Amino acid sequence: MPATPTNDANSRENTVNSRRVSPAAPSFVADSCEEDTCEGCSAPAKAQLPPHWIRKHYPTVPTTMEMIAMNAAPAGEVWMVSTDFQTRGHGQRGTKWESDCGDNLMFTFVFRPQGVRATEQFYLSEIACLAVAQTLDDYVEGVSVKWPNDVYVGEQKICGMLLNHQLRGAMVESTMVGIGINVNQPRFVSDAPNPISLWQLLGHRIDTEEVLESFVRHFETLYALWLAGEKTRLATAYQQRLFRREGVHPYEDTATGERFLATFEQVVPTGLLTLRDNAGALRTFDFKAVKFQLDTP
């Protein structure tokens, strides 16, 4: 049965852990990138990753998700591309991802998850979101996950991610996760409504390689819970992390434009969000079908 891609709602290189690359495995999309580089900002890729994480770092790419094939990683390995600058970085709905050269952490990784049915693919989003949130816990308080897969500090967005899945029959064959974390950006000038960085929160720079190393460690721990069959534990941890989990908040139905007040009810295993409006009615939304009305600074 052919593999089916799905979306789950961003000239020199450093090669990390290259000793583990299988000669028979598919390769990265390119050994180098011909995009104009942002001069003087590329730091060595020095994060200490597990041996089965295979990494290439490029100074500049169009997007990290374009620089690695969905099926690149053999079973049991995780293949990663990272960069200092993306010339066409983007988030959900095609929004531009603003990031100054060398300031932030931008990376994409692909792997072959074990035992994940197509109907269970949202668990992989939960794992990635929780790994970012737990990483940021080491630096700041008030970290939450805005459904489905943004990470917030307070009312401001510090991380966005995109997930794509390739299916084979009823199973997820391969998963691609693209992540951008605002680490050292001192100011944002785009029309994004509410970005924030660790530098803005803490007043000093943070080693992005340290952040990456921490993320991988947390991701491995959370993925091990999946392998151990701890679905309920993962889902509970995700729902306890949710942005605006408590209280009444404003939302907008993107299909009708209706604005309404509601409380959080649940996120079901397929990833759908259920809210209870002020009239007591339950409303269930797919990805991109409801918009959070945000308090922008």
Short mmCIF file of N, CA and C in Angstrom, two decimals, residues 116-248:
data_model
loop_
_atom_site.label_atom_id
_atom_site.label_comp_id
_atom_site.label_asym_id
_atom_site.label_seq_id
_atom_site.Cartn_x
_atom_site.Cartn_y
_atom_site.Cartn_z
N VAL A 116 2.16 3.85 16.12
CA VAL A 116 1.23 4.98 16.17
C VAL A 116 0.23 4.83 15.01
N ARG A 117 -1.02 4.62 15.36
CA ARG A 117 -2.06 4.55 14.35
C ARG A 117 -2.34 5.95 13.81
N ALA A 118 -2.89 6.01 12.60
CA ALA A 118 -3.21 7.31 12.00
C ALA A 118 -4.15 8.11 12.90
N THR A 119 -5.06 7.44 13.56
CA THR A 119 -6.01 8.12 14.45
C THR A 119 -5.36 8.58 15.76
N GLU A 120 -4.11 8.16 15.99
CA GLU A 120 -3.41 8.52 17.23
C GLU A 120 -2.29 9.52 16.99
N GLN A 121 -2.19 10.08 15.79
CA GLN A 121 -1.04 10.92 15.47
C GLN A 121 -0.93 12.16 16.34
N PHE A 122 -2.04 12.60 16.94
CA PHE A 122 -1.96 13.80 17.78
C PHE A 122 -1.11 13.57 19.03
N TYR A 123 -0.94 12.31 19.43
CA TYR A 123 -0.05 12.05 20.56
C TYR A 123 1.37 12.54 20.27
N LEU A 124 1.78 12.50 19.01
CA LEU A 124 3.11 12.97 18.65
C LEU A 124 3.21 14.49 18.80
N SER A 125 2.13 15.20 18.51
CA SER A 125 2.08 16.64 18.77
C SER A 125 2.19 16.91 20.26
N GLU A 126 1.47 16.12 21.04
CA GLU A 126 1.52 16.31 22.50
C GLU A 126 2.94 16.11 23.02
N ILE A 127 3.62 15.09 22.53
CA ILE A 127 4.99 14.82 22.98
C ILE A 127 5.90 15.98 22.63
N ALA A 128 5.82 16.49 21.40
CA ALA A 128 6.69 17.59 20.98
C ALA A 128 6.40 18.86 21.78
N CYS A 129 5.11 19.17 21.97
CA CYS A 129 4.75 20.37 22.74
C CYS A 129 5.22 20.27 24.18
N LEU A 130 5.01 19.13 24.79
CA LEU A 130 5.42 18.96 26.18
C LEU A 130 6.94 19.02 26.31
N ALA A 131 7.68 18.50 25.32
CA ALA A 131 9.14 18.55 25.38
C ALA A 131 9.62 20.00 25.34
N VAL A 132 9.02 20.84 24.50
CA VAL A 132 9.39 22.26 24.47
C VAL A 132 9.02 22.92 25.79
N ALA A 133 7.81 22.67 26.28
CA ALA A 133 7.36 23.31 27.52
C ALA A 133 8.26 22.94 28.69
N GLN A 134 8.60 21.67 28.80
CA GLN A 134 9.47 21.24 29.90
C GLN A 134 10.87 21.82 29.76
N THR A 135 11.34 22.00 28.55
CA THR A 135 12.63 22.65 28.33
C THR A 135 12.60 24.08 28.83
N LEU A 136 11.55 24.81 28.48
CA LEU A 136 11.45 26.22 28.87
C LEU A 136 11.20 26.40 30.36
N ASP A 137 10.66 25.37 31.02
CA ASP A 137 10.47 25.43 32.47
C ASP A 137 11.77 25.72 33.21
N ASP A 138 12.90 25.32 32.62
CA ASP A 138 14.19 25.53 33.27
C ASP A 138 14.60 27.00 33.27
N TYR A 139 13.89 27.83 32.49
CA TYR A 139 14.28 29.23 32.35
C TYR A 139 13.23 30.21 32.86
N VAL A 140 11.96 29.91 32.66
CA VAL A 140 10.89 30.85 33.00
C VAL A 140 9.70 30.10 33.59
N GLU A 141 8.81 30.86 34.22
CA GLU A 141 7.57 30.30 34.75
C GLU A 141 6.41 30.66 33.82
N GLY A 142 5.30 29.98 34.03
CA GLY A 142 4.09 30.31 33.27
C GLY A 142 4.08 29.79 31.86
N VAL A 143 4.74 28.65 31.61
CA VAL A 143 4.78 28.07 30.26
C VAL A 143 3.54 27.20 30.04
N SER A 144 2.86 27.41 28.93
CA SER A 144 1.68 26.62 28.61
C SER A 144 1.69 26.25 27.14
N VAL A 145 0.77 25.36 26.75
CA VAL A 145 0.62 24.94 25.37
C VAL A 145 -0.71 25.47 24.86
N LYS A 146 -0.66 26.27 23.80
CA LYS A 146 -1.89 26.77 23.18
C LYS A 146 -2.29 25.77 22.09
N TRP A 147 -3.45 25.17 22.29
CA TRP A 147 -3.93 24.17 21.34
C TRP A 147 -3.90 24.71 19.92
N PRO A 148 -3.45 23.94 18.92
CA PRO A 148 -2.99 22.56 19.10
C PRO A 148 -1.50 22.41 19.44
N ASN A 149 -0.62 23.34 18.96
CA ASN A 149 0.81 23.08 19.16
C ASN A 149 1.68 24.33 19.17
N ASP A 150 1.19 25.42 19.75
CA ASP A 150 2.05 26.56 20.05
C ASP A 150 2.42 26.51 21.53
N VAL A 151 3.54 27.11 21.87
CA VAL A 151 3.95 27.18 23.28
C VAL A 151 4.01 28.65 23.68
N TYR A 152 3.39 28.95 24.82
CA TYR A 152 3.24 30.31 25.30
C TYR A 152 3.93 30.50 26.64
N VAL A 153 4.32 31.75 26.90
CA VAL A 153 4.67 32.18 28.26
C VAL A 153 3.71 33.32 28.58
N GLY A 154 2.86 33.09 29.56
CA GLY A 154 1.79 34.06 29.80
C GLY A 154 0.88 34.12 28.59
N GLU A 155 0.66 35.34 28.08
CA GLU A 155 -0.20 35.53 26.91
C GLU A 155 0.60 35.68 25.62
N GLN A 156 1.89 35.32 25.63
CA GLN A 156 2.74 35.58 24.47
C GLN A 156 3.39 34.30 23.95
N LYS A 157 3.53 34.25 22.63
CA LYS A 157 4.02 33.05 21.95
C LYS A 157 5.54 33.02 21.90
N ILE A 158 6.10 31.93 22.38
CA ILE A 158 7.55 31.78 22.38
C ILE A 158 8.01 30.66 21.47
N CYS A 159 7.10 29.82 21.02
CA CYS A 159 7.47 28.70 20.17
C CYS A 159 6.31 28.31 19.27
N GLY A 160 6.62 28.03 18.00
CA GLY A 160 5.65 27.46 17.08
C GLY A 160 6.21 26.21 16.46
N MET A 161 5.33 25.34 16.02
CA MET A 161 5.80 24.11 15.37
C MET A 161 4.79 23.63 14.34
N LEU A 162 5.30 22.88 13.40
CA LEU A 162 4.50 22.23 12.37
C LEU A 162 4.85 20.75 12.36
N LEU A 163 3.84 19.91 12.21
CA LEU A 163 4.06 18.48 12.10
C LEU A 163 3.43 17.95 10.83
N ASN A 164 4.16 17.11 10.12
CA ASN A 164 3.65 16.39 8.96
C ASN A 164 3.86 14.90 9.20
N HIS A 165 2.90 14.12 8.72
CA HIS A 165 3.00 12.67 8.89
C HIS A 165 2.83 11.98 7.55
N GLN A 166 3.56 10.92 7.37
CA GLN A 166 3.39 10.05 6.22
C GLN A 166 2.78 8.75 6.71
N LEU A 167 1.65 8.38 6.10
CA LEU A 167 0.92 7.20 6.54
C LEU A 167 1.16 6.03 5.60
N ARG A 168 1.13 4.85 6.16
CA ARG A 168 1.10 3.63 5.36
C ARG A 168 -0.04 2.78 5.90
N GLY A 169 -1.12 2.73 5.15
CA GLY A 169 -2.31 2.06 5.65
C GLY A 169 -2.86 2.81 6.85
N ALA A 170 -3.09 2.09 7.93
CA ALA A 170 -3.67 2.69 9.13
C ALA A 170 -2.62 3.21 10.10
N MET A 171 -1.33 3.15 9.71
CA MET A 171 -0.26 3.48 10.64
C MET A 171 0.53 4.71 10.17
N VAL A 172 1.10 5.43 11.14
CA VAL A 172 2.03 6.51 10.84
C VAL A 172 3.38 5.87 10.53
N GLU A 173 3.85 6.09 9.30
CA GLU A 173 5.14 5.51 8.89
C GLU A 173 6.30 6.42 9.25
N SER A 174 6.13 7.74 9.05
CA SER A 174 7.20 8.69 9.30
C SER A 174 6.60 10.01 9.74
N THR A 175 7.31 10.73 10.59
CA THR A 175 6.85 12.01 11.10
C THR A 175 7.95 13.05 10.97
N MET A 176 7.56 14.25 10.54
CA MET A 176 8.46 15.40 10.45
C MET A 176 7.96 16.47 11.42
N VAL A 177 8.86 16.97 12.25
CA VAL A 177 8.52 17.99 13.24
C VAL A 177 9.42 19.20 13.01
N GLY A 178 8.84 20.34 12.68
CA GLY A 178 9.58 21.59 12.53
C GLY A 178 9.29 22.52 13.68
N ILE A 179 10.33 23.01 14.34
CA ILE A 179 10.17 23.80 15.57
C ILE A 179 11.00 25.08 15.49
N GLY A 180 10.40 26.18 15.93
CA GLY A 180 11.11 27.44 16.11
C GLY A 180 10.89 27.96 17.51
N ILE A 181 11.96 28.17 18.26
CA ILE A 181 11.88 28.69 19.63
C ILE A 181 12.58 30.04 19.68
N ASN A 182 11.88 31.06 20.15
CA ASN A 182 12.45 32.40 20.29
C ASN A 182 13.36 32.42 21.52
N VAL A 183 14.65 32.43 21.28
CA VAL A 183 15.60 32.35 22.39
C VAL A 183 16.24 33.70 22.68
N ASN A 184 16.94 34.27 21.71
CA ASN A 184 17.76 35.46 21.97
C ASN A 184 17.35 36.70 21.18
N GLN A 185 16.19 36.69 20.56
CA GLN A 185 15.77 37.84 19.77
C GLN A 185 15.43 39.02 20.69
N PRO A 186 16.08 40.19 20.52
CA PRO A 186 15.83 41.31 21.43
C PRO A 186 14.55 42.08 21.13
N ARG A 187 14.11 42.06 19.85
CA ARG A 187 12.88 42.75 19.50
C ARG A 187 12.29 42.13 18.25
N PHE A 188 10.96 42.29 18.11
CA PHE A 188 10.24 41.77 16.96
C PHE A 188 9.60 42.94 16.23
N VAL A 189 9.72 42.96 14.91
CA VAL A 189 9.22 44.10 14.14
C VAL A 189 8.11 43.72 13.17
N SER A 190 7.79 42.44 13.05
CA SER A 190 6.73 42.03 12.14
C SER A 190 5.38 42.33 12.78
N ASP A 191 4.31 42.01 12.04
CA ASP A 191 2.97 42.26 12.56
C ASP A 191 2.43 41.08 13.36
N ALA A 192 3.28 40.13 13.72
CA ALA A 192 2.85 39.05 14.60
C ALA A 192 2.34 39.66 15.90
N PRO A 193 1.19 39.21 16.39
CA PRO A 193 0.52 39.93 17.48
C PRO A 193 1.18 39.83 18.84
N ASN A 194 1.90 38.74 19.13
CA ASN A 194 2.29 38.55 20.53
C ASN A 194 3.57 37.73 20.73
N PRO A 195 4.64 37.95 19.96
CA PRO A 195 5.85 37.14 20.16
C PRO A 195 6.62 37.58 21.40
N ILE A 196 7.37 36.63 21.94
CA ILE A 196 8.24 36.90 23.10
C ILE A 196 9.44 35.96 23.00
N SER A 197 10.57 36.38 23.56
CA SER A 197 11.76 35.52 23.56
C SER A 197 12.29 35.38 24.99
N LEU A 198 13.14 34.38 25.18
CA LEU A 198 13.77 34.22 26.49
C LEU A 198 14.62 35.44 26.83
N TRP A 199 15.30 36.01 25.84
CA TRP A 199 16.10 37.20 26.10
C TRP A 199 15.24 38.33 26.64
N GLN A 200 14.07 38.54 26.07
CA GLN A 200 13.18 39.60 26.54
C GLN A 200 12.69 39.32 27.95
N LEU A 201 12.50 38.07 28.27
CA LEU A 201 12.00 37.71 29.60
C LEU A 201 13.09 37.74 30.66
N LEU A 202 14.31 37.38 30.27
CA LEU A 202 15.39 37.22 31.25
C LEU A 202 16.41 38.35 31.23
N GLY A 203 16.51 39.06 30.09
CA GLY A 203 17.46 40.15 29.99
C GLY A 203 18.87 39.73 29.66
N HIS A 204 19.07 38.50 29.23
CA HIS A 204 20.41 38.05 28.83
C HIS A 204 20.28 36.92 27.83
N ARG A 205 21.37 36.64 27.12
CA ARG A 205 21.37 35.60 26.10
C ARG A 205 21.44 34.21 26.73
N ILE A 206 20.88 33.26 26.00
CA ILE A 206 20.89 31.85 26.39
C ILE A 206 21.57 31.07 25.26
N ASP A 207 22.35 30.07 25.62
CA ASP A 207 23.00 29.21 24.63
C ASP A 207 21.94 28.36 23.93
N THR A 208 21.75 28.58 22.62
CA THR A 208 20.73 27.82 21.90
C THR A 208 21.05 26.33 21.85
N GLU A 209 22.33 25.99 21.84
CA GLU A 209 22.70 24.57 21.83
C GLU A 209 22.31 23.89 23.14
N GLU A 210 22.38 24.63 24.23
CA GLU A 210 21.93 24.12 25.52
C GLU A 210 20.43 23.85 25.50
N VAL A 211 19.68 24.77 24.88
CA VAL A 211 18.23 24.60 24.78
C VAL A 211 17.91 23.38 23.92
N LEU A 212 18.61 23.21 22.82
CA LEU A 212 18.37 22.07 21.94
C LEU A 212 18.67 20.76 22.66
N GLU A 213 19.77 20.72 23.36
CA GLU A 213 20.14 19.50 24.09
C GLU A 213 19.07 19.13 25.10
N SER A 214 18.54 20.14 25.79
CA SER A 214 17.49 19.90 26.78
C SER A 214 16.21 19.40 26.09
N PHE A 215 15.86 20.01 24.96
CA PHE A 215 14.66 19.57 24.25
C PHE A 215 14.76 18.09 23.88
N VAL A 216 15.88 17.68 23.31
CA VAL A 216 16.04 16.30 22.89
C VAL A 216 15.92 15.36 24.08
N ARG A 217 16.49 15.74 25.19
CA ARG A 217 16.41 14.91 26.40
C ARG A 217 14.95 14.73 26.83
N HIS A 218 14.19 15.82 26.85
CA HIS A 218 12.78 15.73 27.25
C HIS A 218 11.96 14.96 26.22
N PHE A 219 12.24 15.18 24.94
CA PHE A 219 11.51 14.46 23.91
C PHE A 219 11.72 12.95 24.05
N GLU A 220 12.96 12.54 24.28
CA GLU A 220 13.26 11.12 24.43
C GLU A 220 12.50 10.53 25.62
N THR A 221 12.45 11.26 26.73
CA THR A 221 11.75 10.77 27.92
C THR A 221 10.25 10.63 27.65
N LEU A 222 9.67 11.61 26.98
CA LEU A 222 8.23 11.56 26.70
C LEU A 222 7.89 10.49 25.66
N TYR A 223 8.73 10.36 24.65
CA TYR A 223 8.50 9.32 23.65
C TYR A 223 8.60 7.93 24.28
N ALA A 224 9.47 7.78 25.27
CA ALA A 224 9.57 6.51 25.98
C ALA A 224 8.26 6.17 26.70
N LEU A 225 7.53 7.19 27.16
CA LEU A 225 6.21 6.94 27.76
C LEU A 225 5.26 6.36 26.72
N TRP A 226 5.31 6.91 25.50
CA TRP A 226 4.48 6.34 24.43
C TRP A 226 4.82 4.87 24.21
N LEU A 227 6.11 4.58 24.11
CA LEU A 227 6.53 3.20 23.85
C LEU A 227 6.10 2.27 24.97
N ALA A 228 5.97 2.82 26.19
CA ALA A 228 5.55 2.02 27.34
C ALA A 228 4.03 1.92 27.45
N GLY A 229 3.31 2.52 26.49
CA GLY A 229 1.85 2.44 26.51
C GLY A 229 1.17 3.43 27.42
N GLU A 230 1.87 4.49 27.81
CA GLU A 230 1.33 5.46 28.76
C GLU A 230 0.56 6.57 28.04
N LYS A 231 -0.44 6.19 27.26
CA LYS A 231 -1.21 7.17 26.50
C LYS A 231 -1.95 8.14 27.42
N THR A 232 -2.59 7.59 28.44
CA THR A 232 -3.37 8.44 29.35
C THR A 232 -2.48 9.44 30.06
N ARG A 233 -1.30 9.00 30.46
CA ARG A 233 -0.36 9.91 31.14
C ARG A 233 0.06 11.06 30.24
N LEU A 234 0.32 10.77 28.97
CA LEU A 234 0.70 11.82 28.03
C LEU A 234 -0.46 12.79 27.79
N ALA A 235 -1.65 12.25 27.55
CA ALA A 235 -2.81 13.10 27.29
C ALA A 235 -3.14 13.98 28.49
N THR A 236 -3.02 13.42 29.69
CA THR A 236 -3.29 14.20 30.91
C THR A 236 -2.27 15.32 31.07
N ALA A 237 -1.00 15.00 30.85
CA ALA A 237 0.05 16.02 30.98
C ALA A 237 -0.17 17.15 29.97
N TYR A 238 -0.58 16.80 28.76
CA TYR A 238 -0.85 17.82 27.73
C TYR A 238 -2.02 18.70 28.15
N GLN A 239 -3.12 18.10 28.58
CA GLN A 239 -4.30 18.89 28.94
C GLN A 239 -4.05 19.76 30.16
N GLN A 240 -3.23 19.29 31.09
CA GLN A 240 -2.90 20.10 32.26
C GLN A 240 -2.03 21.31 31.90
N ARG A 241 -1.37 21.25 30.75
CA ARG A 241 -0.49 22.34 30.29
C ARG A 241 -1.23 23.37 29.45
N LEU A 242 -2.49 23.14 29.12
CA LEU A 242 -3.13 23.94 28.10
C LEU A 242 -3.33 25.40 28.50
N PHE A 243 -3.04 26.26 27.58
CA PHE A 243 -3.30 27.70 27.67
C PHE A 243 -4.81 27.92 27.85
N ARG A 244 -5.17 28.74 28.82
CA ARG A 244 -6.57 29.06 29.12
C ARG A 244 -7.39 27.83 29.49
N ARG A 245 -6.75 26.92 30.19
CA ARG A 245 -7.46 25.72 30.64
C ARG A 245 -8.52 26.06 31.67
N GLU A 246 -8.28 27.09 32.45
CA GLU A 246 -9.22 27.50 33.48
C GLU A 246 -9.89 28.81 33.09
N GLY A 247 -11.15 28.97 33.50
CA GLY A 247 -11.84 30.25 33.32
C GLY A 247 -12.59 30.36 32.00
N VAL A 248 -13.28 31.49 31.86
CA VAL A 248 -14.07 31.79 30.67
C VAL A 248 -13.25 32.73 29.78
#
